[in-house]
Each structure stands twice: as C-alpha cells, then as structure tokens.
Amino acid sequence: KMNILINYKIKEIRERKGLSIRELSRKSGVSHTQISDIEKHKKDTTITTLSMLAIAMDVLPNELFDIEILDL
C-alpha cells in the first residue's frame, strides 16, 4: 500500500512541476517507460530510482514519503 501512495506522489509532484514523463526521464536518467510503469503501479521502484526522480523534480527525497500532503 505504501508503494502505491509513493507512486501517486511521484505523479502528483511531476504534474505540479509541469513536467511530462519524457521530460522527467531526460532530467532523471530513468526511462520514460519505467516512470510510466511506476506511476501506473505496474512496477515497484528502488530507493536509488526514487532519489533520481526526486532530484530531477527538485524536491527532497523524503517529500516522496510525505503522504499527508498528497493531493488525490
């Protein structure tokens, strides 16, 4: 369940930052397919990948775990 919430959080932050999946892919080095799969809950992710995505979105990695501010 926590993975699903983190996946929602990645998408919420990406959209808030005005980034497409392809833009986030270019900035993070994570493939656009993997980002899409993560956001659609088809794939779990690693701490390393979470960190890469957070850095690319210019947020602290722990913000991905801040479920209280999740806008569902």
mmCIF file of N, CA and C in Angstrom:
data_model
loop_
_atom_site.group_PDB
_atom_site.id
_atom_site.type_symbol
_atom_site.label_atom_id
_atom_site.label_comp_id
_atom_site.label_asym_id
_atom_site.label_seq_id
_atom_site.Cartn_x
_atom_site.Cartn_y
_atom_site.Cartn_z
ATOM 1 N N LYS A 1 0.818 -1.204 0.000
ATOM 2 C CA LYS A 1 0.000 0.000 0.000
ATOM 3 C C LYS A 1 0.858 1.263 0.000
ATOM 4 N N MET A 2 1.953 1.258 0.743
ATOM 5 C CA MET A 2 2.835 2.421 0.777
ATOM 6 C C MET A 2 3.427 2.685 -0.604
ATOM 7 N N ASN A 3 3.754 1.603 -1.358
ATOM 8 C CA ASN A 3 4.296 1.787 -2.701
ATOM 9 C C ASN A 3 3.304 2.521 -3.591
ATOM 10 N N ILE A 4 2.032 2.172 -3.491
ATOM 11 C CA ILE A 4 1.015 2.826 -4.310
ATOM 12 C C ILE A 4 0.937 4.305 -3.967
ATOM 13 N N LEU A 5 1.008 4.640 -2.698
ATOM 14 C CA LEU A 5 0.957 6.046 -2.294
ATOM 15 C C LEU A 5 2.171 6.814 -2.800
ATOM 16 N N ILE A 6 3.334 6.192 -2.753
ATOM 17 C CA ILE A 6 4.550 6.837 -3.267
ATOM 18 C C ILE A 6 4.419 7.040 -4.771
ATOM 19 N N ASN A 7 3.863 6.061 -5.474
ATOM 20 C CA ASN A 7 3.680 6.189 -6.914
ATOM 21 C C ASN A 7 2.742 7.348 -7.250
ATOM 22 N N TYR A 8 1.659 7.491 -6.495
ATOM 23 C CA TYR A 8 0.771 8.643 -6.673
ATOM 24 C C TYR A 8 1.526 9.946 -6.408
ATOM 25 N N LYS A 9 2.348 9.938 -5.402
ATOM 26 C CA LYS A 9 3.089 11.134 -5.026
ATOM 27 C C LYS A 9 4.055 11.551 -6.129
ATOM 28 N N ILE A 10 4.717 10.579 -6.750
ATOM 29 C CA ILE A 10 5.626 10.899 -7.856
ATOM 30 C C ILE A 10 4.848 11.606 -8.964
ATOM 31 N N LYS A 11 3.713 11.057 -9.327
ATOM 32 C CA LYS A 11 2.897 11.661 -10.381
ATOM 33 C C LYS A 11 2.395 13.042 -9.975
ATOM 34 N N GLU A 12 1.941 13.178 -8.750
ATOM 35 C CA GLU A 12 1.423 14.468 -8.278
ATOM 36 C C GLU A 12 2.509 15.542 -8.336
ATOM 37 N N ILE A 13 3.704 15.225 -7.884
ATOM 38 C CA ILE A 13 4.795 16.209 -7.908
ATOM 39 C C ILE A 13 5.197 16.516 -9.349
ATOM 40 N N ARG A 14 5.313 15.480 -10.179
ATOM 41 C CA ARG A 14 5.694 15.689 -11.578
ATOM 42 C C ARG A 14 4.713 16.637 -12.266
ATOM 43 N N GLU A 15 3.425 16.394 -12.078
ATOM 44 C CA GLU A 15 2.415 17.247 -12.698
ATOM 45 C C GLU A 15 2.431 18.657 -12.115
ATOM 46 N N ARG A 16 2.637 18.766 -10.815
ATOM 47 C CA ARG A 16 2.703 20.090 -10.179
ATOM 48 C C ARG A 16 3.874 20.897 -10.716
ATOM 49 N N LYS A 17 4.959 20.198 -11.031
ATOM 50 C CA LYS A 17 6.155 20.857 -11.574
ATOM 51 C C LYS A 17 6.038 21.123 -13.076
ATOM 52 N N GLY A 18 4.941 20.659 -13.685
ATOM 53 C CA GLY A 18 4.722 20.884 -15.098
ATOM 54 C C GLY A 18 5.606 20.043 -16.006
ATOM 55 N N LEU A 19 6.018 18.879 -15.511
ATOM 56 C CA LEU A 19 6.902 18.006 -16.278
ATOM 57 C C LEU A 19 6.113 16.865 -16.924
ATOM 58 N N SER A 20 6.423 16.585 -18.174
ATOM 59 C CA SER A 20 5.886 15.381 -18.800
ATOM 60 C C SER A 20 6.741 14.202 -18.338
ATOM 61 N N ILE A 21 6.257 13.007 -18.603
ATOM 62 C CA ILE A 21 7.046 11.821 -18.251
ATOM 63 C C ILE A 21 8.364 11.838 -19.013
ATOM 64 N N ARG A 22 8.339 12.219 -20.285
ATOM 65 C CA ARG A 22 9.573 12.251 -21.085
ATOM 66 C C ARG A 22 10.552 13.301 -20.564
ATOM 67 N N GLU A 23 10.036 14.458 -20.145
ATOM 68 C CA GLU A 23 10.924 15.482 -19.575
ATOM 69 C C GLU A 23 11.574 14.980 -18.289
ATOM 70 N N LEU A 24 10.778 14.346 -17.436
ATOM 71 C CA LEU A 24 11.325 13.804 -16.194
ATOM 72 C C LEU A 24 12.344 12.715 -16.500
ATOM 73 N N SER A 25 12.089 11.930 -17.518
ATOM 74 C CA SER A 25 13.023 10.891 -17.923
ATOM 75 C C SER A 25 14.364 11.496 -18.325
ATOM 76 N N ARG A 26 14.323 12.525 -19.149
ATOM 77 C CA ARG A 26 15.567 13.187 -19.584
ATOM 78 C C ARG A 26 16.327 13.781 -18.402
ATOM 79 N N LYS A 27 15.602 14.403 -17.487
ATOM 80 C CA LYS A 27 16.254 15.040 -16.341
ATOM 81 C C LYS A 27 16.803 14.029 -15.335
ATOM 82 N N SER A 28 16.131 12.894 -15.201
ATOM 83 C CA SER A 28 16.489 11.940 -14.144
ATOM 84 C C SER A 28 17.382 10.792 -14.607
ATOM 85 N N GLY A 29 17.341 10.485 -15.897
ATOM 86 C CA GLY A 29 18.060 9.311 -16.375
ATOM 87 C C GLY A 29 17.285 8.017 -16.194
ATOM 88 N N VAL A 30 16.045 8.116 -15.731
ATOM 89 C CA VAL A 30 15.162 6.957 -15.571
ATOM 90 C C VAL A 30 14.317 6.877 -16.844
ATOM 91 N N SER A 31 14.181 5.703 -17.425
ATOM 92 C CA SER A 31 13.456 5.595 -18.691
ATOM 93 C C SER A 31 12.001 6.032 -18.538
ATOM 94 N N HIS A 32 11.462 6.603 -19.625
ATOM 95 C CA HIS A 32 10.070 7.062 -19.572
ATOM 96 C C HIS A 32 9.122 5.885 -19.350
ATOM 97 N N THR A 33 9.496 4.722 -19.872
ATOM 98 C CA THR A 33 8.673 3.524 -19.666
ATOM 99 C C THR A 33 8.629 3.147 -18.193
ATOM 100 N N GLN A 34 9.785 3.207 -17.537
ATOM 101 C CA GLN A 34 9.836 2.860 -16.116
ATOM 102 C C GLN A 34 9.033 3.865 -15.290
ATOM 103 N N ILE A 35 9.153 5.147 -15.598
ATOM 104 C CA ILE A 35 8.387 6.159 -14.858
ATOM 105 C C ILE A 35 6.889 5.917 -15.043
ATOM 106 N N SER A 36 6.477 5.653 -16.274
ATOM 107 C CA SER A 36 5.070 5.379 -16.546
ATOM 108 C C SER A 36 4.595 4.153 -15.771
ATOM 109 N N ASP A 37 5.392 3.099 -15.788
ATOM 110 C CA ASP A 37 5.029 1.876 -15.058
ATOM 111 C C ASP A 37 4.936 2.128 -13.553
ATOM 112 N N ILE A 38 5.831 2.949 -13.016
ATOM 113 C CA ILE A 38 5.804 3.277 -11.589
ATOM 114 C C ILE A 38 4.514 4.036 -11.268
ATOM 115 N N GLU A 39 4.205 5.053 -12.074
ATOM 116 C CA GLU A 39 3.013 5.861 -11.822
ATOM 117 C C GLU A 39 1.720 5.059 -11.965
ATOM 118 N N LYS A 40 1.737 4.051 -12.818
ATOM 119 C CA LYS A 40 0.541 3.222 -13.029
ATOM 120 C C LYS A 40 0.519 2.009 -12.113
ATOM 121 N N HIS A 41 1.453 1.968 -11.172
ATOM 122 C CA HIS A 41 1.519 0.903 -10.173
ATOM 123 C C HIS A 41 1.812 -0.463 -10.780
ATOM 124 N N LYS A 42 2.430 -0.468 -11.946
ATOM 125 C CA LYS A 42 2.796 -1.729 -12.586
ATOM 126 C C LYS A 42 4.175 -2.198 -12.143
ATOM 127 N N LYS A 43 4.914 -1.310 -11.501
ATOM 128 C CA LYS A 43 6.281 -1.638 -11.143
ATOM 129 C C LYS A 43 6.653 -0.945 -9.837
ATOM 130 N N ASP A 44 7.278 -1.679 -8.939
ATOM 131 C CA ASP A 44 7.831 -1.075 -7.728
ATOM 132 C C ASP A 44 9.149 -0.423 -8.098
ATOM 133 N N THR A 45 9.644 0.398 -7.227
ATOM 134 C CA THR A 45 10.879 1.113 -7.518
ATOM 135 C C THR A 45 11.862 0.974 -6.361
ATOM 136 N N THR A 46 13.081 1.376 -6.622
ATOM 137 C CA THR A 46 14.132 1.299 -5.616
ATOM 138 C C THR A 46 14.369 2.679 -5.004
ATOM 139 N N ILE A 47 15.058 2.690 -3.890
ATOM 140 C CA ILE A 47 15.436 3.959 -3.247
ATOM 141 C C ILE A 47 16.298 4.785 -4.201
ATOM 142 N N THR A 48 17.168 4.124 -4.942
ATOM 143 C CA THR A 48 18.035 4.835 -5.888
ATOM 144 C C THR A 48 17.197 5.546 -6.946
ATOM 145 N N THR A 49 16.227 4.842 -7.511
ATOM 146 C CA THR A 49 15.366 5.453 -8.520
ATOM 147 C C THR A 49 14.532 6.573 -7.922
ATOM 148 N N LEU A 50 14.005 6.369 -6.735
ATOM 149 C CA LEU A 50 13.254 7.442 -6.061
ATOM 150 C C LEU A 50 14.111 8.683 -5.881
ATOM 151 N N SER A 51 15.352 8.487 -5.489
ATOM 152 C CA SER A 51 16.267 9.619 -5.304
ATOM 153 C C SER A 51 16.528 10.334 -6.622
ATOM 154 N N MET A 52 16.731 9.569 -7.691
ATOM 155 C CA MET A 52 16.969 10.170 -9.009
ATOM 156 C C MET A 52 15.770 11.005 -9.453
ATOM 157 N N LEU A 53 14.574 10.479 -9.227
ATOM 158 C CA LEU A 53 13.363 11.212 -9.601
ATOM 159 C C LEU A 53 13.191 12.462 -8.750
ATOM 160 N N ALA A 54 13.426 12.334 -7.462
ATOM 161 C CA ALA A 54 13.281 13.484 -6.563
ATOM 162 C C ALA A 54 14.245 14.601 -6.954
ATOM 163 N N ILE A 55 15.485 14.252 -7.192
ATOM 164 C CA ILE A 55 16.490 15.254 -7.573
ATOM 165 C C ILE A 55 16.079 15.937 -8.879
ATOM 166 N N ALA A 56 15.623 15.151 -9.850
ATOM 167 C CA ALA A 56 15.208 15.708 -11.137
ATOM 168 C C ALA A 56 14.008 16.641 -10.996
ATOM 169 N N MET A 57 13.148 16.389 -10.007
ATOM 170 C CA MET A 57 11.981 17.244 -9.776
ATOM 171 C C MET A 57 12.279 18.366 -8.789
ATOM 172 N N ASP A 58 13.536 18.426 -8.338
ATOM 173 C CA ASP A 58 13.980 19.480 -7.420
ATOM 174 C C ASP A 58 13.215 19.463 -6.097
ATOM 175 N N VAL A 59 13.035 18.246 -5.567
ATOM 176 C CA VAL A 59 12.453 18.084 -4.234
ATOM 177 C C VAL A 59 13.358 17.163 -3.422
ATOM 178 N N LEU A 60 13.252 17.241 -2.128
ATOM 179 C CA LEU A 60 13.997 16.327 -1.278
ATOM 180 C C LEU A 60 13.370 14.942 -1.372
ATOM 181 N N PRO A 61 14.178 13.893 -1.386
ATOM 182 C CA PRO A 61 13.619 12.541 -1.493
ATOM 183 C C PRO A 61 12.545 12.237 -0.454
ATOM 184 N N ASN A 62 12.694 12.787 0.765
ATOM 185 C CA ASN A 62 11.695 12.484 1.792
ATOM 186 C C ASN A 62 10.328 13.075 1.469
ATOM 187 N N GLU A 63 10.248 14.038 0.540
ATOM 188 C CA GLU A 63 8.943 14.584 0.156
ATOM 189 C C GLU A 63 8.093 13.517 -0.547
ATOM 190 N N LEU A 64 8.741 12.536 -1.161
ATOM 191 C CA LEU A 64 8.006 11.453 -1.813
ATOM 192 C C LEU A 64 7.282 10.583 -0.798
ATOM 193 N N PHE A 65 7.715 10.643 0.461
ATOM 194 C CA PHE A 65 7.100 9.846 1.528
ATOM 195 C C PHE A 65 6.119 10.659 2.362
ATOM 196 N N ASP A 66 5.971 11.954 2.051
ATOM 197 C CA ASP A 66 5.102 12.855 2.804
ATOM 198 C C ASP A 66 3.682 12.679 2.290
ATOM 199 N N ILE A 67 3.048 11.629 2.736
ATOM 200 C CA ILE A 67 1.734 11.240 2.229
ATOM 201 C C ILE A 67 0.642 12.233 2.680
ATOM 202 N N GLU A 68 0.859 12.932 3.781
ATOM 203 C CA GLU A 68 -0.154 13.857 4.281
ATOM 204 C C GLU A 68 -0.479 14.950 3.285
ATOM 205 N N ILE A 69 0.494 15.362 2.460
ATOM 206 C CA ILE A 69 0.234 16.446 1.528
ATOM 207 C C ILE A 69 -0.113 15.924 0.139
ATOM 208 N N LEU A 70 -0.473 14.665 0.060
ATOM 209 C CA LEU A 70 -0.850 14.051 -1.206
ATOM 210 C C LEU A 70 -2.194 14.584 -1.664
ATOM 211 N N ASP A 71 -2.245 15.071 -2.886
ATOM 212 C CA ASP A 71 -3.492 15.585 -3.448
ATOM 213 C C ASP A 71 -4.106 14.520 -4.332
ATOM 214 N N LEU A 72 -5.001 13.706 -3.773
ATOM 215 C CA LEU A 72 -5.652 12.650 -4.564
ATOM 216 C C LEU A 72 -6.973 13.156 -5.116
#
